[in-house]
mmCIF file of C-alpha atoms and ligand atoms in Angstrom:
data_model
loop_
_atom_site.group_PDB
_atom_site.id
_atom_site.type_symbol
_atom_site.label_atom_id
_atom_site.label_comp_id
_atom_site.label_asym_id
_atom_site.label_seq_id
_atom_site.Cartn_x
_atom_site.Cartn_y
_atom_site.Cartn_z
ATOM 1 C CA UNK A 30 0.000 0.000 0.000
ATOM 2 C CA UNK A 31 1.240 3.483 -0.809
ATOM 3 C CA UNK A 32 1.081 6.401 1.579
ATOM 4 C CA UNK A 33 2.129 9.970 0.808
ATOM 5 C CA UNK A 34 3.655 12.516 3.166
ATOM 6 C CA UNK A 35 3.814 16.171 2.270
ATOM 7 C CA UNK A 36 6.144 18.505 4.148
ATOM 8 C CA UNK A 37 7.110 22.125 3.805
ATOM 9 C CA UNK A 38 10.659 22.857 2.669
ATOM 10 C CA UNK A 39 12.713 25.864 3.705
ATOM 11 C CA UNK A 40 15.481 26.334 1.152
ATOM 12 C CA UNK A 41 17.954 29.160 1.653
ATOM 13 C CA UNK A 42 18.371 31.739 -1.066
ATOM 14 C CA UNK A 43 20.995 29.829 -3.034
ATOM 15 C CA UNK A 44 19.094 26.579 -2.740
ATOM 16 C CA UNK A 45 15.930 28.228 -3.927
ATOM 17 C CA UNK A 46 17.744 29.566 -6.954
ATOM 18 C CA UNK A 47 18.987 26.074 -7.668
ATOM 19 C CA UNK A 48 15.460 24.672 -7.288
ATOM 20 C CA UNK A 49 14.069 27.178 -9.774
ATOM 21 C CA UNK A 50 16.956 26.520 -12.104
ATOM 22 C CA UNK A 51 16.308 22.768 -11.953
ATOM 23 C CA UNK A 52 12.600 23.273 -12.552
ATOM 24 C CA UNK A 53 13.342 25.367 -15.611
ATOM 25 C CA UNK A 54 15.789 22.849 -17.058
ATOM 26 C CA UNK A 55 13.234 20.068 -16.491
ATOM 27 C CA UNK A 56 10.528 22.101 -18.162
ATOM 28 C CA UNK A 57 12.859 22.790 -21.067
ATOM 29 C CA UNK A 58 13.552 19.085 -21.438
ATOM 30 C CA UNK A 59 9.841 18.310 -21.252
ATOM 31 C CA UNK A 60 9.045 20.807 -23.995
ATOM 32 C CA UNK A 61 11.924 19.584 -26.161
ATOM 33 C CA UNK A 62 10.740 16.003 -25.738
ATOM 34 C CA UNK A 63 7.226 17.037 -26.688
ATOM 35 C CA UNK A 64 8.533 18.888 -29.726
ATOM 36 C CA UNK A 65 10.462 15.810 -30.803
ATOM 37 C CA UNK A 66 7.468 13.552 -30.428
ATOM 38 C CA UNK A 67 5.386 15.963 -32.475
ATOM 39 C CA UNK A 68 7.942 16.281 -35.259
ATOM 40 C CA UNK A 69 8.696 12.584 -35.527
ATOM 41 C CA UNK A 70 5.001 11.967 -35.859
ATOM 42 C CA UNK A 71 4.542 14.745 -38.385
ATOM 43 C CA UNK A 72 7.464 13.879 -40.650
ATOM 44 C CA UNK A 73 7.888 10.144 -40.151
ATOM 45 C CA UNK A 74 4.336 9.252 -39.112
ATOM 46 C CA UNK A 75 5.465 7.209 -36.139
ATOM 47 C CA UNK A 76 5.508 7.475 -32.404
ATOM 48 C CA UNK A 77 8.696 7.824 -30.435
ATOM 49 C CA UNK A 78 8.911 5.874 -27.201
ATOM 50 C CA UNK A 79 10.010 6.779 -23.701
ATOM 51 C CA UNK A 80 12.962 4.417 -24.009
ATOM 52 C CA UNK A 81 14.168 6.017 -27.232
ATOM 53 C CA UNK A 82 14.055 9.430 -25.615
ATOM 54 C CA UNK A 83 15.740 8.165 -22.483
ATOM 55 C CA UNK A 84 18.604 6.754 -24.574
ATOM 56 C CA UNK A 85 19.256 10.259 -25.900
ATOM 57 C CA UNK A 86 19.861 11.761 -22.473
ATOM 58 C CA UNK A 87 23.687 11.233 -22.480
ATOM 59 C CA UNK A 88 23.872 12.986 -25.819
ATOM 60 C CA UNK A 89 21.819 15.881 -24.527
ATOM 61 C CA UNK A 90 24.276 16.239 -21.664
ATOM 62 C CA UNK A 91 27.139 16.469 -24.157
ATOM 63 C CA UNK A 92 25.483 19.298 -26.032
ATOM 64 C CA UNK A 93 24.158 20.986 -22.880
ATOM 65 C CA UNK A 94 26.728 20.235 -20.142
ATOM 66 C CA UNK A 95 24.643 22.056 -17.500
ATOM 67 C CA UNK A 96 22.320 19.049 -17.488
ATOM 68 C CA UNK A 97 25.087 17.182 -15.645
ATOM 69 C CA UNK A 98 24.011 19.331 -12.710
ATOM 70 C CA UNK A 99 20.698 17.524 -12.428
ATOM 71 C CA UNK A 100 20.326 14.041 -10.977
ATOM 72 C CA UNK A 101 19.972 11.691 -13.953
ATOM 73 C CA UNK A 102 16.853 9.955 -12.591
ATOM 74 C CA UNK A 103 15.145 13.327 -12.255
ATOM 75 C CA UNK A 104 15.669 13.828 -15.978
ATOM 76 C CA UNK A 105 14.384 10.344 -16.760
ATOM 77 C CA UNK A 106 11.293 11.130 -14.752
ATOM 78 C CA UNK A 107 10.659 14.220 -16.896
ATOM 79 C CA UNK A 108 10.505 11.996 -19.959
ATOM 80 C CA UNK A 109 8.332 9.524 -18.107
ATOM 81 C CA UNK A 110 5.847 12.327 -17.337
ATOM 82 C CA UNK A 111 5.763 13.101 -21.028
ATOM 83 C CA UNK A 112 5.085 9.451 -21.787
ATOM 84 C CA UNK A 113 2.212 9.430 -19.290
ATOM 85 C CA UNK A 114 0.763 12.582 -20.831
ATOM 86 C CA UNK A 115 0.727 10.812 -24.201
ATOM 87 C CA UNK A 116 -0.649 7.581 -22.762
ATOM 88 C CA UNK A 117 -3.513 9.563 -21.248
ATOM 89 C CA UNK A 118 -4.050 11.375 -24.514
ATOM 90 C CA UNK A 119 -4.317 8.118 -26.490
ATOM 91 C CA UNK A 120 -6.583 6.591 -23.856
ATOM 92 C CA UNK A 121 -8.945 9.565 -24.108
ATOM 93 C CA UNK A 122 -8.939 9.316 -27.891
ATOM 94 C CA UNK A 123 -9.776 5.624 -27.661
ATOM 95 C CA UNK A 124 -12.606 6.255 -25.233
ATOM 96 C CA UNK A 125 -13.993 8.950 -27.488
ATOM 97 C CA UNK A 126 -13.441 11.625 -24.847
ATOM 98 C CA UNK A 127 -12.225 15.159 -25.391
ATOM 99 C CA UNK A 128 -8.597 14.308 -26.220
ATOM 100 C CA UNK A 129 -6.601 17.422 -25.241
ATOM 101 C CA UNK A 130 -3.169 17.042 -26.899
ATOM 102 C CA UNK A 131 -0.225 17.253 -24.457
ATOM 103 C CA UNK A 132 0.726 20.887 -24.063
ATOM 104 C CA UNK A 133 3.950 22.835 -23.941
ATOM 105 C CA UNK A 134 4.559 23.843 -20.356
ATOM 106 C CA UNK A 135 4.887 27.461 -19.323
ATOM 107 C CA UNK A 136 6.836 28.701 -16.331
ATOM 108 C CA UNK A 137 3.787 28.699 -14.097
ATOM 109 C CA UNK A 138 2.440 25.317 -15.083
ATOM 110 C CA UNK A 139 5.516 23.192 -14.649
ATOM 111 C CA UNK A 140 6.030 23.292 -10.896
ATOM 112 C CA UNK A 141 7.594 20.030 -9.744
ATOM 113 C CA UNK A 142 10.312 17.468 -10.310
ATOM 114 C CA UNK A 143 10.738 13.958 -8.958
ATOM 115 C CA UNK A 144 13.482 11.708 -7.709
ATOM 116 C CA UNK A 145 11.875 8.370 -8.652
ATOM 117 C CA UNK A 146 14.174 6.052 -6.644
ATOM 118 C CA UNK A 147 17.293 7.599 -5.219
ATOM 119 C CA UNK A 148 19.163 10.852 -4.885
ATOM 120 C CA UNK A 149 17.494 11.982 -1.668
ATOM 121 C CA UNK A 150 18.005 11.328 2.012
ATOM 122 C CA UNK A 151 15.646 12.342 4.796
ATOM 123 C CA UNK A 152 16.820 13.078 8.330
ATOM 124 C CA UNK A 153 14.897 14.509 11.231
ATOM 125 C CA UNK A 154 14.916 18.156 10.193
ATOM 126 C CA UNK A 155 16.700 18.038 6.857
ATOM 127 C CA UNK A 156 16.504 16.443 3.487
ATOM 128 C CA UNK A 157 19.500 16.077 1.226
ATOM 129 C CA UNK A 158 18.747 16.289 -2.471
ATOM 130 C CA UNK A 159 21.352 15.184 -4.967
ATOM 131 C CA UNK A 160 22.827 18.125 -6.942
ATOM 132 C CA UNK A 161 20.900 20.614 -4.824
ATOM 133 C CA UNK A 162 21.990 20.371 -1.217
ATOM 134 C CA UNK A 163 20.697 19.835 2.296
ATOM 135 C CA UNK A 164 17.450 21.682 2.874
ATOM 136 C CA UNK A 165 15.531 22.351 6.033
ATOM 137 C CA UNK A 166 12.253 20.421 6.150
ATOM 138 C CA UNK A 167 9.314 20.573 8.533
ATOM 139 C CA UNK A 168 8.517 16.890 8.922
ATOM 140 C CA UNK A 169 5.627 17.017 11.374
ATOM 141 C CA UNK A 170 4.717 13.356 11.037
ATOM 142 C CA UNK A 171 6.803 10.227 11.297
ATOM 143 C CA UNK A 172 7.428 8.721 7.900
ATOM 144 C CA UNK A 173 6.433 5.064 7.938
ATOM 145 C CA UNK A 174 7.461 2.452 5.418
ATOM 146 C CA UNK A 175 10.014 2.650 2.628
ATOM 147 C CA UNK A 176 10.274 5.908 0.730
ATOM 148 C CA UNK A 177 9.846 5.186 -2.972
ATOM 149 C CA UNK A 178 9.703 8.563 -4.657
ATOM 150 C CA UNK A 179 10.486 12.124 -3.662
ATOM 151 C CA UNK A 180 8.813 15.033 -5.426
ATOM 152 C CA UNK A 181 9.783 18.669 -4.967
ATOM 153 C CA UNK A 182 7.026 21.133 -5.714
ATOM 154 C CA UNK A 183 6.710 24.901 -5.858
ATOM 155 C CA UNK A 184 3.190 25.811 -4.780
ATOM 156 C CA UNK A 185 1.837 29.322 -4.220
ATOM 157 C CA UNK A 186 5.229 30.740 -3.392
ATOM 158 C CA UNK A 187 6.344 27.913 -1.129
ATOM 159 C CA UNK A 188 8.300 24.712 -1.556
ATOM 160 C CA UNK A 189 7.089 21.272 -0.551
ATOM 161 C CA UNK A 190 8.397 17.760 -0.653
ATOM 162 C CA UNK A 191 6.067 14.807 -1.133
ATOM 163 C CA UNK A 192 7.383 11.409 -0.165
ATOM 164 C CA UNK A 193 5.522 8.417 -1.479
ATOM 165 C CA UNK A 194 6.067 5.417 0.767
ATOM 166 C CA UNK A 195 5.406 1.724 0.504
ATOM 167 C CA UNK A 196 3.882 0.600 3.791
ATOM 168 C CA UNK A 197 2.910 -2.866 4.901
ATOM 169 C CA UNK A 198 -0.738 -3.650 4.702
ATOM 170 C CA UNK A 199 -2.063 -2.940 8.197
ATOM 171 C CA UNK A 200 -3.820 -5.725 10.059
ATOM 172 C CA UNK A 201 -7.554 -5.627 9.375
ATOM 173 C CA UNK A 202 -9.631 -4.534 12.349
ATOM 174 C CA UNK A 203 -11.621 -7.195 14.187
ATOM 175 C CA UNK A 204 -15.050 -7.478 12.559
ATOM 176 C CA UNK A 205 -17.785 -5.239 13.883
ATOM 177 C CA UNK A 206 -21.456 -6.178 14.030
ATOM 178 C CA UNK A 207 -22.699 -2.663 13.506
ATOM 179 C CA UNK A 208 -23.610 -1.116 10.197
ATOM 180 C CA UNK A 209 -24.614 2.386 9.274
ATOM 181 C CA UNK A 210 -26.339 4.471 6.634
ATOM 182 C CA UNK A 211 -24.672 7.831 6.075
ATOM 183 C CA UNK A 212 -26.443 10.846 4.606
ATOM 184 C CA UNK A 213 -23.952 13.540 3.620
ATOM 185 C CA UNK A 214 -25.515 16.952 3.744
ATOM 186 C CA UNK A 215 -25.355 20.647 4.206
ATOM 187 C CA UNK A 216 -27.076 21.247 7.536
ATOM 188 C CA UNK A 217 -24.959 18.514 9.074
ATOM 189 C CA UNK A 218 -21.805 17.223 7.475
ATOM 190 C CA UNK A 219 -23.267 13.745 7.908
ATOM 191 C CA UNK A 220 -26.352 12.196 9.487
ATOM 192 C CA UNK A 221 -26.075 8.586 10.650
ATOM 193 C CA UNK A 222 -28.937 6.108 10.542
ATOM 194 C CA UNK A 223 -28.777 5.639 14.328
ATOM 195 C CA UNK A 224 -29.634 9.271 14.833
ATOM 196 C CA UNK A 225 -26.165 10.701 15.425
ATOM 197 C CA UNK A 226 -24.753 13.632 13.472
ATOM 198 C CA UNK A 227 -21.263 14.557 12.419
ATOM 199 C CA UNK A 228 -20.850 18.329 12.306
ATOM 200 C CA UNK A 229 -18.054 20.133 10.527
ATOM 201 C CA UNK A 230 -16.140 22.248 13.028
ATOM 202 C CA UNK A 231 -17.162 25.853 13.483
ATOM 203 C CA UNK A 232 -13.673 27.192 12.874
ATOM 204 C CA UNK A 233 -13.900 25.919 9.277
ATOM 205 C CA UNK A 234 -16.614 28.450 8.585
ATOM 206 C CA UNK A 235 -14.455 31.174 10.078
ATOM 207 C CA UNK A 236 -11.490 30.275 7.893
ATOM 208 C CA UNK A 237 -13.768 30.151 4.854
ATOM 209 C CA UNK A 238 -15.223 33.556 5.656
ATOM 210 C CA UNK A 239 -11.774 35.005 5.950
ATOM 211 C CA UNK A 240 -10.816 33.496 2.604
ATOM 212 C CA UNK A 241 -13.867 35.072 1.007
ATOM 213 C CA UNK A 242 -13.014 38.484 2.429
ATOM 214 C CA UNK A 243 -9.448 38.273 1.190
ATOM 215 C CA UNK A 244 -10.658 37.248 -2.257
ATOM 216 C CA UNK A 245 -12.919 40.283 -2.388
ATOM 217 C CA UNK A 246 -10.061 42.527 -1.299
ATOM 218 C CA UNK A 247 -7.893 41.034 -4.009
ATOM 219 C CA UNK A 248 -10.439 41.815 -6.720
ATOM 220 C CA UNK A 249 -10.222 45.512 -5.819
ATOM 221 C CA UNK A 250 -6.427 45.707 -6.214
ATOM 222 C CA UNK A 251 -4.899 47.115 -9.361
ATOM 223 C CA UNK A 252 -3.256 44.689 -11.778
ATOM 224 C CA UNK A 253 0.497 44.549 -11.486
ATOM 225 C CA UNK A 254 0.585 46.554 -8.273
ATOM 226 C CA UNK A 255 2.632 45.647 -5.237
ATOM 227 C CA UNK A 256 -0.502 45.561 -3.084
ATOM 228 C CA UNK A 257 -2.065 43.073 -5.443
ATOM 229 C CA UNK A 258 0.932 40.816 -5.169
ATOM 230 C CA UNK A 259 0.598 40.912 -1.386
ATOM 231 C CA UNK A 260 -3.119 40.174 -1.625
ATOM 232 C CA UNK A 261 -2.492 37.185 -3.898
ATOM 233 C CA UNK A 262 -0.161 35.726 -1.288
ATOM 234 C CA UNK A 263 -2.693 36.290 1.466
ATOM 235 C CA UNK A 264 -5.406 34.513 -0.541
ATOM 236 C CA UNK A 265 -3.111 31.593 -1.276
ATOM 237 C CA UNK A 266 -2.273 31.265 2.395
ATOM 238 C CA UNK A 267 -5.917 31.346 3.506
ATOM 239 C CA UNK A 268 -6.802 28.880 0.794
ATOM 240 C CA UNK A 269 -4.184 26.451 1.994
ATOM 241 C CA UNK A 270 -5.519 26.721 5.497
ATOM 242 C CA UNK A 271 -9.080 25.907 4.427
ATOM 243 C CA UNK A 272 -7.879 22.985 2.355
ATOM 244 C CA UNK A 273 -5.772 21.561 5.164
ATOM 245 C CA UNK A 274 -8.596 21.904 7.667
ATOM 246 C CA UNK A 275 -10.971 20.042 5.402
ATOM 247 C CA UNK A 276 -8.476 17.290 4.827
ATOM 248 C CA UNK A 277 -7.772 16.838 8.537
ATOM 249 C CA UNK A 278 -11.453 16.758 9.317
ATOM 250 C CA UNK A 279 -12.173 14.206 6.600
ATOM 251 C CA UNK A 280 -9.346 12.029 7.897
ATOM 252 C CA UNK A 281 -10.665 12.049 11.456
ATOM 253 C CA UNK A 282 -14.334 11.573 10.588
ATOM 254 C CA UNK A 283 -13.643 8.684 8.211
ATOM 255 C CA UNK A 284 -11.317 7.028 10.718
ATOM 256 C CA UNK A 285 -13.970 7.085 13.454
ATOM 257 C CA UNK A 286 -16.630 5.600 11.189
ATOM 258 C CA UNK A 287 -14.408 2.850 9.828
ATOM 259 C CA UNK A 288 -13.278 1.864 13.321
ATOM 260 C CA UNK A 289 -16.839 1.412 14.480
ATOM 261 C CA UNK A 290 -18.851 0.026 11.575
ATOM 262 C CA UNK A 291 -18.523 -3.074 9.434
ATOM 263 C CA UNK A 292 -20.756 -1.907 6.585
ATOM 264 C CA UNK A 293 -20.959 1.762 5.658
ATOM 265 C CA UNK A 294 -23.615 2.720 3.131
ATOM 266 C CA UNK A 295 -23.711 6.038 1.271
ATOM 267 C CA UNK A 296 -25.602 7.556 -1.586
ATOM 268 C CA UNK A 297 -24.000 7.571 -4.969
ATOM 269 C CA UNK A 298 -23.635 11.296 -5.382
ATOM 270 C CA UNK A 299 -22.805 13.203 -8.494
ATOM 271 C CA UNK A 300 -21.299 16.233 -6.836
ATOM 272 C CA UNK A 301 -20.553 17.819 -10.186
ATOM 273 C CA UNK A 302 -24.276 17.801 -10.992
ATOM 274 C CA UNK A 303 -25.217 19.190 -7.622
ATOM 275 C CA UNK A 304 -22.923 22.173 -7.781
ATOM 276 C CA UNK A 305 -24.116 23.322 -11.195
ATOM 277 C CA UNK A 306 -26.089 26.528 -11.196
ATOM 278 C CA UNK A 307 -29.746 26.177 -12.121
ATOM 279 C CA UNK A 308 -30.783 27.371 -15.570
ATOM 280 C CA UNK A 309 -32.657 30.679 -15.484
ATOM 281 C CA UNK A 310 -36.369 30.351 -16.156
ATOM 282 C CA UNK A 311 -38.068 32.552 -18.725
ATOM 283 C CA UNK A 312 -41.572 33.918 -18.339
ATOM 284 C CA UNK A 313 -43.522 32.453 -21.260
ATOM 285 C CA UNK A 314 -45.590 35.578 -21.819
ATOM 286 C CA UNK A 315 -43.034 38.351 -21.427
ATOM 287 C CA UNK A 316 -39.800 36.524 -22.150
ATOM 288 C CA UNK A 317 -38.326 38.010 -19.001
ATOM 289 C CA UNK A 318 -36.171 35.948 -16.723
ATOM 290 C CA UNK A 319 -37.876 34.860 -13.538
ATOM 291 C CA UNK A 320 -36.208 34.558 -10.197
ATOM 292 C CA UNK A 321 -35.749 30.853 -9.573
ATOM 293 C CA UNK A 322 -33.693 30.828 -6.442
ATOM 294 C CA UNK A 323 -30.396 30.908 -8.289
ATOM 295 C CA UNK A 324 -28.854 33.128 -5.641
ATOM 296 C CA UNK A 325 -30.006 30.918 -2.817
ATOM 297 C CA UNK A 326 -28.706 27.864 -4.648
ATOM 298 C CA UNK A 327 -25.388 29.639 -5.166
ATOM 299 C CA UNK A 328 -24.899 29.697 -1.416
ATOM 300 C CA UNK A 329 -26.000 26.124 -1.270
ATOM 301 C CA UNK A 330 -23.601 25.235 -4.060
ATOM 302 C CA UNK A 331 -20.772 26.719 -2.116
ATOM 303 C CA UNK A 332 -21.598 24.699 0.952
ATOM 304 C CA UNK A 333 -21.806 21.555 -1.107
ATOM 305 C CA UNK A 334 -18.413 21.951 -2.658
ATOM 306 C CA UNK A 335 -17.001 23.125 0.661
ATOM 307 C CA UNK A 336 -18.130 20.106 2.557
ATOM 308 C CA UNK A 337 -15.602 18.079 0.642
ATOM 309 C CA UNK A 338 -17.762 15.010 0.266
ATOM 310 C CA UNK A 339 -15.647 13.595 -2.490
ATOM 311 C CA UNK A 340 -12.523 13.683 -0.384
ATOM 312 C CA UNK A 341 -14.337 12.203 2.589
ATOM 313 C CA UNK A 342 -15.843 9.356 0.571
ATOM 314 C CA UNK A 343 -12.487 8.555 -0.955
ATOM 315 C CA UNK A 344 -10.831 8.404 2.470
ATOM 316 C CA UNK A 345 -13.622 6.252 3.792
ATOM 317 C CA UNK A 346 -13.058 3.787 0.962
ATOM 318 C CA UNK A 347 -9.303 3.686 1.409
ATOM 319 C CA UNK A 348 -9.483 3.212 5.170
ATOM 320 C CA UNK A 349 -12.268 0.638 4.897
ATOM 321 C CA UNK A 350 -10.314 -1.360 2.333
ATOM 322 C CA UNK A 351 -7.290 -1.711 4.595
ATOM 323 C CA UNK A 352 -9.409 -2.456 7.659
ATOM 324 C CA UNK A 353 -11.513 -5.150 5.996
ATOM 325 C CA UNK A 354 -14.686 -3.073 6.118
ATOM 326 C CA UNK A 355 -17.259 -2.532 3.383
ATOM 327 C CA UNK A 356 -18.277 0.770 1.822
ATOM 328 C CA UNK A 357 -21.359 0.450 -0.384
ATOM 329 C CA UNK A 358 -23.280 2.921 -2.501
ATOM 330 C CA UNK A 359 -26.988 3.027 -3.254
ATOM 331 C CA UNK A 360 -29.134 4.940 -5.700
ATOM 332 C CA UNK A 361 -30.031 8.287 -4.094
ATOM 333 C CA UNK A 362 -33.544 8.278 -5.547
ATOM 334 C CA UNK A 363 -36.220 9.204 -2.949
ATOM 335 C CA UNK A 364 -33.947 8.720 0.044
ATOM 336 C CA UNK A 365 -35.124 11.990 1.554
ATOM 337 C CA UNK A 366 -38.765 11.697 0.432
ATOM 338 C CA UNK A 367 -39.703 8.190 1.491
ATOM 339 C CA UNK A 368 -40.681 7.385 5.075
ATOM 340 C CA UNK A 369 -38.055 5.009 6.469
ATOM 341 C CA UNK A 370 -40.682 3.321 8.626
ATOM 342 C CA UNK A 371 -43.633 2.722 6.300
ATOM 343 C CA UNK A 372 -42.299 3.432 2.799
ATOM 344 C CA UNK A 373 -44.837 6.096 1.867
ATOM 345 C CA UNK A 374 -43.538 9.049 -0.081
ATOM 346 C CA UNK A 375 -43.917 12.320 1.760
ATOM 347 C CA UNK A 376 -42.618 15.077 -0.517
ATOM 348 C CA UNK A 377 -40.570 17.814 1.140
ATOM 349 C CA UNK A 378 -38.939 20.973 -0.045
ATOM 350 C CA UNK A 379 -35.285 21.560 0.756
ATOM 351 C CA UNK A 380 -36.300 23.891 3.578
ATOM 352 C CA UNK A 381 -38.317 21.260 5.440
ATOM 353 C CA UNK A 382 -35.936 19.853 7.987
ATOM 354 C CA UNK A 383 -38.323 17.457 9.720
ATOM 355 C CA UNK A 384 -39.811 14.189 8.514
ATOM 356 C CA UNK A 385 -43.274 13.702 9.900
ATOM 357 C CA UNK A 386 -45.357 10.814 8.603
ATOM 358 C CA UNK A 387 -48.941 9.709 9.117
ATOM 359 C CA UNK A 388 -47.629 6.346 10.364
ATOM 360 C CA UNK A 389 -46.277 8.137 13.419
ATOM 361 C CA UNK A 390 -42.675 8.317 12.267
ATOM 362 C CA UNK A 391 -41.053 11.534 13.476
ATOM 363 C CA UNK A 392 -37.421 12.085 12.504
ATOM 364 C CA UNK A 393 -34.881 14.652 11.489
ATOM 365 C CA UNK A 394 -35.044 14.822 7.713
ATOM 366 C CA UNK A 395 -31.431 13.678 7.342
ATOM 367 C CA UNK A 396 -31.714 10.856 9.870
ATOM 368 C CA UNK A 397 -34.692 9.571 7.900
ATOM 369 C CA UNK A 398 -32.591 9.730 4.735
ATOM 370 C CA UNK A 399 -29.710 7.882 6.416
ATOM 371 C CA UNK A 400 -32.118 5.116 7.509
ATOM 372 C CA UNK A 401 -33.410 4.822 3.953
ATOM 373 C CA UNK A 402 -29.887 4.576 2.637
ATOM 374 C CA UNK A 403 -29.155 1.667 4.948
ATOM 375 C CA UNK A 404 -32.510 0.022 4.136
ATOM 376 C CA UNK A 405 -31.776 0.247 0.440
ATOM 377 C CA UNK A 406 -28.539 -1.623 0.866
ATOM 378 C CA UNK A 407 -30.387 -4.498 2.565
ATOM 379 C CA UNK A 408 -32.947 -4.677 -0.196
ATOM 380 C CA UNK A 409 -35.380 -2.234 1.372
ATOM 381 C CA UNK A 410 -36.335 -4.797 4.016
ATOM 382 C CA UNK A 411 -38.603 -2.456 5.960
ATOM 383 C CA UNK A 412 -40.465 -1.125 2.949
ATOM 384 C CA UNK A 413 -43.780 -2.820 2.272
ATOM 385 C CA UNK A 414 -44.232 -4.175 -1.234
ATOM 386 C CA UNK A 415 -47.755 -2.855 -1.598
ATOM 387 C CA UNK A 416 -47.822 0.895 -1.379
ATOM 388 C CA UNK A 417 -50.382 2.137 1.134
ATOM 389 C CA UNK A 418 -53.157 4.381 -0.040
ATOM 390 C CA UNK A 419 -51.867 7.719 -1.237
ATOM 391 C CA UNK A 420 -48.398 6.518 -2.141
ATOM 392 C CA UNK A 421 -47.384 6.675 -5.745
ATOM 393 C CA UNK A 422 -46.208 3.636 -7.648
ATOM 394 C CA UNK A 423 -42.723 5.019 -7.416
ATOM 395 C CA UNK A 424 -42.546 3.825 -3.860
ATOM 396 C CA UNK A 425 -42.297 0.321 -5.301
ATOM 397 C CA UNK A 426 -39.245 1.240 -7.299
ATOM 398 C CA UNK A 427 -37.648 2.105 -4.000
HETATM 399 ZN ZN1 LIG B 510 -44.407 6.561 7.560
#
């Protein structure tokens, strides 16, 4: 199993210059390799392989001796990235997707280089990089397993190192006899079928508010001004903070759930559909656009993307897989509309937070949904097959 660690690097001035220099040489090599691939295809009608390009590296070093100042595996990795870009391109073509031909890389796009096997050495507070030097690193977690690759990245004005490690498969957790339906939402980060809620911490909202303010301030600054530059940095910093908070929270929440439950059931959610803005409605008579709650949904959209469901779900799956737990997905149809006790559909608007059914079922809207999600996984065991009077046939489809 692979695990990645990302730490901040603190190069001194000279080291930073060397890092930028290395990045630029790598980018140059990438673009040259791309050019070659293009030309060979254009004039000879054939594809050039990674291995052919790799074989040319010694020759390149003869013509451009400064390339001796870069670890040779770093250069090989540049060509490997190019190969992957082409592999992805051909795969997209084959699948009939939007192909997107590999692009020449500008200064701002090409922001990392990788030591794929060797050429780096990590100590407590330092990392030694071949041909660059010994840099200060803030390693705030213990690195477990064997380090396989080391990537240096320049990201919003700061340097980071990502170490990808091979770790032994952890022992699966002892089986649990509890299972849970999980409804991911906006009012609560998650509602559980047993009636508990997982809330996202209050300080997240604060950090997000601050980010929003800084973004607004940035939009008022003049292009190219010193103040704008400062504002850009402030936004980047706040953005990082929000991102890190969300990641930490998702880690903790998913860990807790996986430790406790054997089967974890969620809705299959198409977040990309949910965050789309609604189409404006036109008045048939006048042709004027009608208010359709677009503004309200905009706020909602923001919360949806903020909640980071995708990241959370992914972590849940990864942790469950190594613990021997099961994460399952069910069709989200009617999960919030159907009564989890009797199966009758009781339509609600988004504003209605309470599920109240004629059968006597009284539940938080999201708890009801979480119960339905779990029921669906077990073949809707508690839903009667004959819809009671007043229910639509659709209840059967549930
Ligand atoms: Zn009911």
